[in-house]
């Protein structure tokens, strides 16, 4: 559910939580204190956890996935173009200048070689007028490729062999100019700067509303502009074993209101994106203890158009069970001053405790039988599977030895 902050967190509850030192934190985070459980007597202490698997998405939004053993194809060229677009401006300018300098130098040497070839010397002909050194040949190459010639230095009318070389240099110049202009234009219109103005909360909350549990996170836009066609998606990724005993990576959809349009946002104010946990949700059987002992990842994607360029921007964020605040909901970020709304970004991660939140799962709260994920019905749940290939220990030892030798 997408709600305004003023509606989401009443001022009275928020104020009372901030004035009680036992439930507040100076940075807006609240300690997980004891709660009254309606269906479980278990505490909120975190149980011992095995080492977690690596994340698919880092906290900075980068993919934690390496690619190896890829045969050469046009994708390598695409990766090179992507690399040139994403590098720093200073490095990009140095690379572009170096490419043109190398091109001018190569053709300058070729022009000097052609000018001093035995064929032209034997016929007492000068292929290039007013070119008497390698330096002047380099200047002629520069004038030719940048189309600022011909003036003092030019091609002799009797040198027909220079036609092929000047045609080749013009062709190379056209390719280089087009490529560099495309790289610079792509970098200027790249939505990376627009992506940096989108902020996700560092935590996600699970709280109880009426007879349902809600998984919520906050999204805020620091820019004063808009992001047309902004919409959000949420997925839960975890590993499981199939009937063949093979480890699989499972990605399940967490509904944030696709059917009724609650996933589409107008980023004028901070919004709270909610997944209502129901019997069709993969979190239906998850209690507080289950979440703390489980390994999964909640991946959130926000996608929209950049208003200035029309290009598509995508911002991605990832959360693990350690980032879940059970029994908390987000406090308000909005205030009103002089008939104007103000967004306080220092309260992006502020949460308010919900003491009456149970620690059991929603299935236990509703009195339904709790079943494992492998036995849970998949009707109404969108699932995508990806196989996990584990590296054998012997292969891992060989790779480690190769790295040490290198």
PDB file of N, CA and C in Angstrom, residues 223-265:
ATOM      1  N   UNK A 223      15.353  14.921  -5.596  1.00  0.00           N
ATOM      2  CA  UNK A 223      15.269  15.890  -6.685  1.00  0.00           C
ATOM      3  C   UNK A 223      13.950  16.643  -6.633  1.00  0.00           C
ATOM      4  N   UNK A 224      13.974  17.874  -7.117  1.00  0.00           N
ATOM      5  CA  UNK A 224      12.747  18.661  -7.178  1.00  0.00           C
ATOM      6  C   UNK A 224      11.948  18.362  -8.434  1.00  0.00           C
ATOM      7  N   UNK A 225      12.540  17.651  -9.385  1.00  0.00           N
ATOM      8  CA  UNK A 225      11.832  17.275 -10.589  1.00  0.00           C
ATOM      9  C   UNK A 225      11.013  16.015 -10.369  1.00  0.00           C
ATOM     10  N   UNK A 226      10.388  15.560 -11.420  1.00  0.00           N
ATOM     11  CA  UNK A 226       9.562  14.360 -11.346  1.00  0.00           C
ATOM     12  C   UNK A 226      10.215  13.239 -12.138  1.00  0.00           C
ATOM     13  N   UNK A 227       9.737  12.018 -11.909  1.00  0.00           N
ATOM     14  CA  UNK A 227      10.178  10.848 -12.658  1.00  0.00           C
ATOM     15  C   UNK A 227       8.936  10.216 -13.281  1.00  0.00           C
ATOM     16  N   UNK A 228       8.637  10.529 -14.546  1.00  0.00           N
ATOM     17  CA  UNK A 228       7.428   9.982 -15.171  1.00  0.00           C
ATOM     18  C   UNK A 228       7.460   8.459 -15.223  1.00  0.00           C
ATOM     19  N   UNK A 229       6.274   7.869 -15.142  1.00  0.00           N
ATOM     20  CA  UNK A 229       6.084   6.419 -15.240  1.00  0.00           C
ATOM     21  C   UNK A 229       6.880   5.646 -14.196  1.00  0.00           C
ATOM     22  N   UNK A 230       7.042   6.204 -13.003  1.00  0.00           N
ATOM     23  CA  UNK A 230       7.771   5.506 -11.947  1.00  0.00           C
ATOM     24  C   UNK A 230       6.914   4.372 -11.402  1.00  0.00           C
ATOM     25  N   UNK A 231       7.492   3.202 -11.295  1.00  0.00           N
ATOM     26  CA  UNK A 231       6.805   2.047 -10.717  1.00  0.00           C
ATOM     27  C   UNK A 231       7.824   1.184  -9.992  1.00  0.00           C
ATOM     28  N   UNK A 232       7.352   0.429  -9.032  1.00  0.00           N
ATOM     29  CA  UNK A 232       8.225  -0.334  -8.150  1.00  0.00           C
ATOM     30  C   UNK A 232       7.864  -1.813  -8.228  1.00  0.00           C
ATOM     31  N   UNK A 233       8.886  -2.666  -8.076  1.00  0.00           N
ATOM     32  CA  UNK A 233       8.722  -4.117  -8.025  1.00  0.00           C
ATOM     33  C   UNK A 233       9.490  -4.638  -6.815  1.00  0.00           C
ATOM     34  N   UNK A 234       8.999  -5.737  -6.244  1.00  0.00           N
ATOM     35  CA  UNK A 234       9.643  -6.323  -5.079  1.00  0.00           C
ATOM     36  C   UNK A 234       9.684  -7.839  -5.254  1.00  0.00           C
ATOM     37  N   UNK A 235      10.854  -8.424  -4.967  1.00  0.00           N
ATOM     38  CA  UNK A 235      11.043  -9.864  -5.125  1.00  0.00           C
ATOM     39  C   UNK A 235      11.732 -10.429  -3.887  1.00  0.00           C
ATOM     40  N   UNK A 236      11.434 -11.675  -3.599  1.00  0.00           N
ATOM     41  CA  UNK A 236      12.116 -12.411  -2.545  1.00  0.00           C
ATOM     42  C   UNK A 236      12.913 -13.535  -3.189  1.00  0.00           C
ATOM     43  N   UNK A 237      14.212 -13.567  -2.935  1.00  0.00           N
ATOM     44  CA  UNK A 237      15.107 -14.549  -3.529  1.00  0.00           C
ATOM     45  C   UNK A 237      15.668 -15.425  -2.425  1.00  0.00           C
ATOM     46  N   UNK A 238      15.559 -16.736  -2.606  1.00  0.00           N
ATOM     47  CA  UNK A 238      16.113 -17.682  -1.636  1.00  0.00           C
ATOM     48  C   UNK A 238      16.487 -18.959  -2.371  1.00  0.00           C
ATOM     49  N   UNK A 239      17.240 -19.802  -1.712  1.00  0.00           N
ATOM     50  CA  UNK A 239      17.682 -21.054  -2.314  1.00  0.00           C
ATOM     51  C   UNK A 239      16.866 -22.214  -1.771  1.00  0.00           C
ATOM     52  N   UNK A 240      16.704 -23.239  -2.590  1.00  0.00           N
ATOM     53  CA  UNK A 240      15.988 -24.442  -2.209  1.00  0.00           C
ATOM     54  C   UNK A 240      16.531 -25.598  -3.024  1.00  0.00           C
ATOM     55  N   UNK A 241      16.032 -26.796  -2.782  1.00  0.00           N
ATOM     56  CA  UNK A 241      16.442 -27.996  -3.516  1.00  0.00           C
ATOM     57  C   UNK A 241      15.245 -28.545  -4.263  1.00  0.00           C
ATOM     58  N   UNK A 242      15.466 -28.944  -5.524  1.00  0.00           N
ATOM     59  CA  UNK A 242      14.382 -29.516  -6.303  1.00  0.00           C
ATOM     60  C   UNK A 242      14.307 -31.021  -6.075  1.00  0.00           C
ATOM     61  N   UNK A 243      13.431 -31.668  -6.826  1.00  0.00           N
ATOM     62  CA  UNK A 243      13.227 -33.112  -6.662  1.00  0.00           C
ATOM     63  C   UNK A 243      14.442 -33.921  -7.067  1.00  0.00           C
ATOM     64  N   UNK A 244      15.351 -33.354  -7.843  1.00  0.00           N
ATOM     65  CA  UNK A 244      16.566 -34.049  -8.262  1.00  0.00           C
ATOM     66  C   UNK A 244      17.721 -33.805  -7.307  1.00  0.00           C
ATOM     67  N   UNK A 245      17.490 -33.077  -6.230  1.00  0.00           N
ATOM     68  CA  UNK A 245      18.540 -32.795  -5.281  1.00  0.00           C
ATOM     69  C   UNK A 245      19.474 -31.687  -5.704  1.00  0.00           C
ATOM     70  N   UNK A 246      19.074 -30.915  -6.708  1.00  0.00           N
ATOM     71  CA  UNK A 246      19.919 -29.830  -7.192  1.00  0.00           C
ATOM     72  C   UNK A 246      19.517 -28.519  -6.524  1.00  0.00           C
ATOM     73  N   UNK A 247      20.511 -27.760  -6.112  1.00  0.00           N
ATOM     74  CA  UNK A 247      20.232 -26.470  -5.493  1.00  0.00           C
ATOM     75  C   UNK A 247      19.724 -25.486  -6.534  1.00  0.00           C
ATOM     76  N   UNK A 248      18.655 -24.796  -6.195  1.00  0.00           N
ATOM     77  CA  UNK A 248      18.047 -23.827  -7.104  1.00  0.00           C
ATOM     78  C   UNK A 248      17.872 -22.494  -6.398  1.00  0.00           C
ATOM     79  N   UNK A 249      18.030 -21.463  -7.147  1.00  0.00           N
ATOM     80  CA  UNK A 249      17.773 -20.112  -6.662  1.00  0.00           C
ATOM     81  C   UNK A 249      16.368 -19.727  -7.098  1.00  0.00           C
ATOM     82  N   UNK A 250      15.518 -19.428  -6.143  1.00  0.00           N
ATOM     83  CA  UNK A 250      14.102 -19.160  -6.402  1.00  0.00           C
ATOM     84  C   UNK A 250      13.824 -17.679  -6.206  1.00  0.00           C
ATOM     85  N   UNK A 251      13.183 -17.071  -7.189  1.00  0.00           N
ATOM     86  CA  UNK A 251      12.773 -15.674  -7.090  1.00  0.00           C
ATOM     87  C   UNK A 251      11.256 -15.616  -7.122  1.00  0.00           C
ATOM     88  N   UNK A 252      10.678 -15.106  -6.040  1.00  0.00           N
ATOM     89  CA  UNK A 252       9.228 -15.034  -5.918  1.00  0.00           C
ATOM     90  C   UNK A 252       8.776 -13.585  -5.852  1.00  0.00           C
ATOM     91  N   UNK A 253       7.628 -13.356  -6.467  1.00  0.00           N
ATOM     92  CA  UNK A 253       7.064 -12.019  -6.529  1.00  0.00           C
ATOM     93  C   UNK A 253       6.430 -11.643  -5.195  1.00  0.00           C
ATOM     94  N   UNK A 254       6.741 -10.454  -4.697  1.00  0.00           N
ATOM     95  CA  UNK A 254       6.062  -9.887  -3.543  1.00  0.00           C
ATOM     96  C   UNK A 254       5.133  -8.791  -4.045  1.00  0.00           C
ATOM     97  N   UNK A 255       3.854  -9.043  -3.976  1.00  0.00           N
ATOM     98  CA  UNK A 255       2.865  -8.143  -4.566  1.00  0.00           C
ATOM     99  C   UNK A 255       2.839  -6.819  -3.808  1.00  0.00           C
ATOM    100  N   UNK A 256       3.040  -5.724  -4.533  1.00  0.00           N
ATOM    101  CA  UNK A 256       2.932  -4.379  -3.954  1.00  0.00           C
ATOM    102  C   UNK A 256       1.782  -3.605  -4.584  1.00  0.00           C
ATOM    103  N   UNK A 257       0.813  -4.337  -5.147  1.00  0.00           N
ATOM    104  CA  UNK A 257      -0.378  -3.698  -5.699  1.00  0.00           C
ATOM    105  C   UNK A 257      -0.339  -3.515  -7.193  1.00  0.00           C
ATOM    106  N   UNK A 258       0.184  -4.531  -7.916  1.00  0.00           N
ATOM    107  CA  UNK A 258       0.263  -4.395  -9.372  1.00  0.00           C
ATOM    108  C   UNK A 258      -1.128  -4.277  -9.996  1.00  0.00           C
ATOM    109  N   UNK A 259      -2.072  -5.090  -9.508  1.00  0.00           N
ATOM    110  CA  UNK A 259      -3.397  -5.159 -10.140  1.00  0.00           C
ATOM    111  C   UNK A 259      -4.202  -3.884  -9.951  1.00  0.00           C
ATOM    112  N   UNK A 260      -4.031  -3.220  -8.804  1.00  0.00           N
ATOM    113  CA  UNK A 260      -4.832  -2.022  -8.529  1.00  0.00           C
ATOM    114  C   UNK A 260      -4.048  -0.736  -8.709  1.00  0.00           C
ATOM    115  N   UNK A 261      -2.803  -0.824  -9.176  1.00  0.00           N
ATOM    116  CA  UNK A 261      -2.040   0.379  -9.492  1.00  0.00           C
ATOM    117  C   UNK A 261      -1.298   0.987  -8.333  1.00  0.00           C
ATOM    118  N   UNK A 262      -1.188   0.292  -7.180  1.00  0.00           N
ATOM    119  CA  UNK A 262      -0.458   0.854  -6.047  1.00  0.00           C
ATOM    120  C   UNK A 262       1.051   0.825  -6.245  1.00  0.00           C
ATOM    121  N   UNK A 263       1.508   0.116  -7.283  1.00  0.00           N
ATOM    122  CA  UNK A 263       2.953   0.061  -7.548  1.00  0.00           C
ATOM    123  C   UNK A 263       3.443   1.265  -8.318  1.00  0.00           C
ATOM    124  N   UNK A 264       2.557   2.088  -8.847  1.00  0.00           N
ATOM    125  CA  UNK A 264       2.942   3.263  -9.624  1.00  0.00           C
ATOM    126  C   UNK A 264       2.971   4.483  -8.707  1.00  0.00           C
ATOM    127  N   UNK A 265       4.081   5.222  -8.795  1.00  0.00           N
ATOM    128  CA  UNK A 265       4.331   6.303  -7.847  1.00  0.00           C
ATOM    129  C   UNK A 265       4.456   7.643  -8.555  1.00  0.00           C
TER     130      UNK A 265
END
